[in-house]
mmCIF file of C-alpha atoms in Angstrom:
data_model
loop_
_atom_site.group_PDB
_atom_site.id
_atom_site.type_symbol
_atom_site.label_atom_id
_atom_site.label_comp_id
_atom_site.label_asym_id
_atom_site.label_seq_id
_atom_site.Cartn_x
_atom_site.Cartn_y
_atom_site.Cartn_z
ATOM 1 C CA MET A 1 3.763 -10.941 -13.563
ATOM 2 C CA SER A 2 4.501 -9.570 -10.137
ATOM 3 C CA ARG A 3 7.775 -9.028 -8.372
ATOM 4 C CA THR A 4 8.449 -9.038 -4.678
ATOM 5 C CA ASP A 5 11.248 -7.168 -2.968
ATOM 6 C CA ILE A 6 12.227 -7.953 0.620
ATOM 7 C CA ALA A 7 14.917 -6.103 2.470
ATOM 8 C CA PRO A 8 17.979 -8.400 2.764
ATOM 9 C CA GLY A 9 18.123 -10.139 6.132
ATOM 10 C CA ALA A 10 14.743 -8.748 7.212
ATOM 11 C CA GLU A 11 11.655 -10.670 8.213
ATOM 12 C CA PRO A 12 8.306 -9.154 7.233
ATOM 13 C CA ALA A 13 6.572 -7.763 10.356
ATOM 14 C CA ALA A 14 3.323 -9.660 10.974
ATOM 15 C CA GLU A 15 3.361 -10.778 7.362
ATOM 16 C CA THR A 16 2.505 -7.307 6.129
ATOM 17 C CA THR A 17 2.898 -6.532 2.440
ATOM 18 C CA ILE A 18 2.770 -3.210 0.584
ATOM 19 C CA VAL A 19 1.402 -3.693 -2.956
ATOM 20 C CA VAL A 20 2.146 -0.918 -5.442
ATOM 21 C CA CYS A 21 0.699 -0.503 -8.931
ATOM 22 C CA THR A 22 3.540 0.059 -11.382
ATOM 23 C CA THR A 23 1.343 1.043 -14.331
ATOM 24 C CA CYS A 24 -0.365 4.054 -12.768
ATOM 25 C CA ARG A 25 0.011 7.224 -14.796
ATOM 26 C CA HIS A 26 -1.543 10.657 -15.014
ATOM 27 C CA PRO A 27 -4.432 11.234 -17.461
ATOM 28 C CA GLY A 28 -3.066 12.380 -20.793
ATOM 29 C CA ASP A 29 0.449 10.957 -20.237
ATOM 30 C CA PRO A 30 1.757 9.331 -23.440
ATOM 31 C CA ASP A 31 1.911 5.545 -23.335
ATOM 32 C CA ASP A 32 5.700 5.606 -23.507
ATOM 33 C CA ALA A 33 6.190 8.167 -20.701
ATOM 34 C CA PRO A 34 7.761 6.985 -17.453
ATOM 35 C CA ARG A 35 5.043 5.759 -15.124
ATOM 36 C CA PRO A 36 4.583 7.513 -11.802
ATOM 37 C CA GLY A 37 3.418 4.169 -10.380
ATOM 38 C CA ALA A 38 6.792 2.594 -11.199
ATOM 39 C CA ALA A 39 8.543 5.517 -9.488
ATOM 40 C CA LEU A 40 6.306 5.049 -6.412
ATOM 41 C CA ALA A 41 7.095 1.328 -6.331
ATOM 42 C CA SER A 42 10.862 1.986 -6.501
ATOM 43 C CA SER A 43 10.778 4.589 -3.774
ATOM 44 C CA THR A 44 8.636 2.353 -1.589
ATOM 45 C CA VAL A 45 11.137 -0.498 -1.960
ATOM 46 C CA ARG A 46 13.876 1.877 -0.801
ATOM 47 C CA ALA A 47 11.767 3.182 2.121
ATOM 48 C CA ALA A 48 10.862 -0.347 3.240
ATOM 49 C CA HIS A 49 14.454 -1.601 3.068
ATOM 50 C CA GLU A 50 15.214 -1.042 6.755
ATOM 51 C CA ALA A 51 11.712 -1.748 7.980
ATOM 52 C CA GLY A 52 11.648 -5.448 7.166
ATOM 53 C CA LEU A 53 8.526 -5.052 5.072
ATOM 54 C CA THR A 54 7.661 -6.775 1.841
ATOM 55 C CA VAL A 55 6.888 -4.696 -1.257
ATOM 56 C CA ARG A 56 5.143 -6.330 -4.162
ATOM 57 C CA ARG A 57 4.982 -4.650 -7.563
ATOM 58 C CA VAL A 58 1.876 -5.372 -9.606
ATOM 59 C CA LYS A 59 0.865 -4.248 -13.088
ATOM 60 C CA CYS A 60 -2.618 -2.994 -12.212
ATOM 61 C CA LEU A 61 -4.791 -2.463 -9.160
ATOM 62 C CA ALA A 62 -7.718 -1.276 -11.390
ATOM 63 C CA ASN A 63 -7.939 2.073 -9.616
ATOM 64 C CA CYS A 64 -6.899 4.103 -12.635
ATOM 65 C CA LYS A 65 -9.052 7.152 -11.954
ATOM 66 C CA ARG A 66 -7.387 7.571 -8.563
ATOM 67 C CA GLY A 67 -3.775 6.541 -9.296
ATOM 68 C CA CYS A 68 -1.115 6.330 -8.034
ATOM 69 C CA SER A 69 -2.510 3.362 -6.166
ATOM 70 C CA ALA A 70 -1.240 0.982 -3.517
ATOM 71 C CA ALA A 71 -2.558 -1.463 -0.971
ATOM 72 C CA ILE A 72 -1.344 -2.665 2.411
ATOM 73 C CA VAL A 73 -2.241 -6.247 3.275
ATOM 74 C CA ARG A 74 -1.664 -8.120 6.527
ATOM 75 C CA ALA A 75 -2.136 -11.848 7.030
ATOM 76 C CA GLY A 76 -5.100 -12.329 9.375
ATOM 77 C CA GLY A 77 -5.850 -8.593 9.231
ATOM 78 C CA TRP A 78 -7.675 -6.142 7.059
ATOM 79 C CA ALA A 79 -6.392 -5.001 3.670
ATOM 80 C CA TYR A 80 -6.361 -1.331 2.752
ATOM 81 C CA VAL A 81 -6.498 0.204 -0.740
ATOM 82 C CA PHE A 82 -5.270 3.753 -1.346
ATOM 83 C CA GLY A 83 -5.348 6.116 -4.289
ATOM 84 C CA ASP A 84 -4.395 9.636 -5.270
ATOM 85 C CA LEU A 85 -0.914 8.996 -3.878
ATOM 86 C CA ASP A 86 1.913 11.326 -4.826
ATOM 87 C CA ALA A 87 4.663 9.277 -6.460
ATOM 88 C CA ALA A 88 7.330 11.604 -5.101
ATOM 89 C CA SER A 89 6.303 11.507 -1.442
ATOM 90 C CA ALA A 90 3.950 8.631 -0.603
ATOM 91 C CA ALA A 91 6.552 5.878 0.005
ATOM 92 C CA ALA A 92 7.241 6.927 3.603
ATOM 93 C CA ALA A 93 3.489 7.088 4.288
ATOM 94 C CA LEU A 94 2.993 3.564 2.923
ATOM 95 C CA VAL A 95 5.797 2.210 5.101
ATOM 96 C CA GLU A 96 4.401 3.953 8.183
ATOM 97 C CA GLY A 97 0.930 2.629 7.439
ATOM 98 C CA ALA A 98 2.306 -0.897 7.043
ATOM 99 C CA ARG A 99 4.094 -0.561 10.395
ATOM 100 C CA LEU A 100 0.877 0.565 12.046
ATOM 101 C CA LEU A 101 -1.090 -2.307 10.543
ATOM 102 C CA SER A 102 1.564 -4.928 11.352
ATOM 103 C CA GLY A 103 1.647 -3.809 14.992
ATOM 104 C CA SER A 104 -2.115 -3.677 15.433
ATOM 105 C CA ALA A 105 -3.617 -6.135 17.912
ATOM 106 C CA ASP A 106 -6.994 -6.240 16.132
ATOM 107 C CA GLY A 107 -5.774 -6.350 12.540
ATOM 108 C CA LEU A 108 -7.035 -2.855 11.761
ATOM 109 C CA MET A 109 -4.857 0.118 10.845
ATOM 110 C CA PRO A 110 -5.389 2.690 13.539
ATOM 111 C CA TRP A 111 -6.651 6.091 12.359
ATOM 112 C CA ARG A 112 -4.577 7.903 14.952
ATOM 113 C CA GLY A 113 -1.012 8.232 13.726
ATOM 114 C CA ARG A 114 -1.937 7.273 10.170
ATOM 115 C CA PRO A 115 -0.102 9.509 7.682
ATOM 116 C CA GLU A 116 -2.278 12.103 5.945
ATOM 117 C CA PRO A 117 -1.918 10.567 2.451
ATOM 118 C CA LEU A 118 -3.419 7.339 3.844
ATOM 119 C CA LYS A 119 -6.328 9.231 5.461
ATOM 120 C CA ARG A 120 -7.158 11.308 2.379
ATOM 121 C CA GLY A 121 -6.483 8.598 -0.169
ATOM 122 C CA MET A 122 -8.277 5.606 1.370
ATOM 123 C CA ILE A 123 -10.404 3.833 -1.219
ATOM 124 C CA ALA A 124 -11.499 0.794 0.761
ATOM 125 C CA ARG A 125 -10.683 -1.563 3.581
ATOM 126 C CA VAL A 126 -11.327 -5.246 3.029
ATOM 127 C CA PRO A 127 -11.840 -7.762 5.847
ATOM 128 C CA PRO A 128 -9.771 -10.934 6.086
ATOM 129 C CA PRO A 129 -11.415 -14.025 4.581
ATOM 130 C CA ALA A 130 -12.332 -15.544 7.960
ATOM 131 C CA TYR A 131 -13.929 -12.301 9.266
ATOM 132 C CA GLU A 132 -17.340 -12.634 10.893
ATOM 133 C CA ASP A 133 -19.190 -9.497 11.855
ATOM 134 C CA ALA A 134 -20.647 -9.515 15.349
ATOM 135 C CA GLU A 135 -24.307 -8.624 14.808
#
């Protein structure tokens, strides 16, 4: 089951959503240890509060070898999947990346200005369903 948190009174910018895996953990962590992914999700909700961005918590993004993991998705734009995020510091980077993507005219997150964790930790970018490559 997923949960969505939207800053009170805020409208999501360009329908951009940050998706954070809450079950990410470090290799060797006991099953009952606090999950770094849950900590990242909570800090991302706090960071997105003033930005008018939607944060969705999900149980698994199936990127376990490169957790903590998150994605940034924009309606009509590309989706981006990130891994190797630091639970203690990546929330601000995710919010900044979502702002960049939501303000993009072409639906792509610009490389210039992208926070370092989103440059180093990019796993994939996925085109929108209606995308047609110009060949």
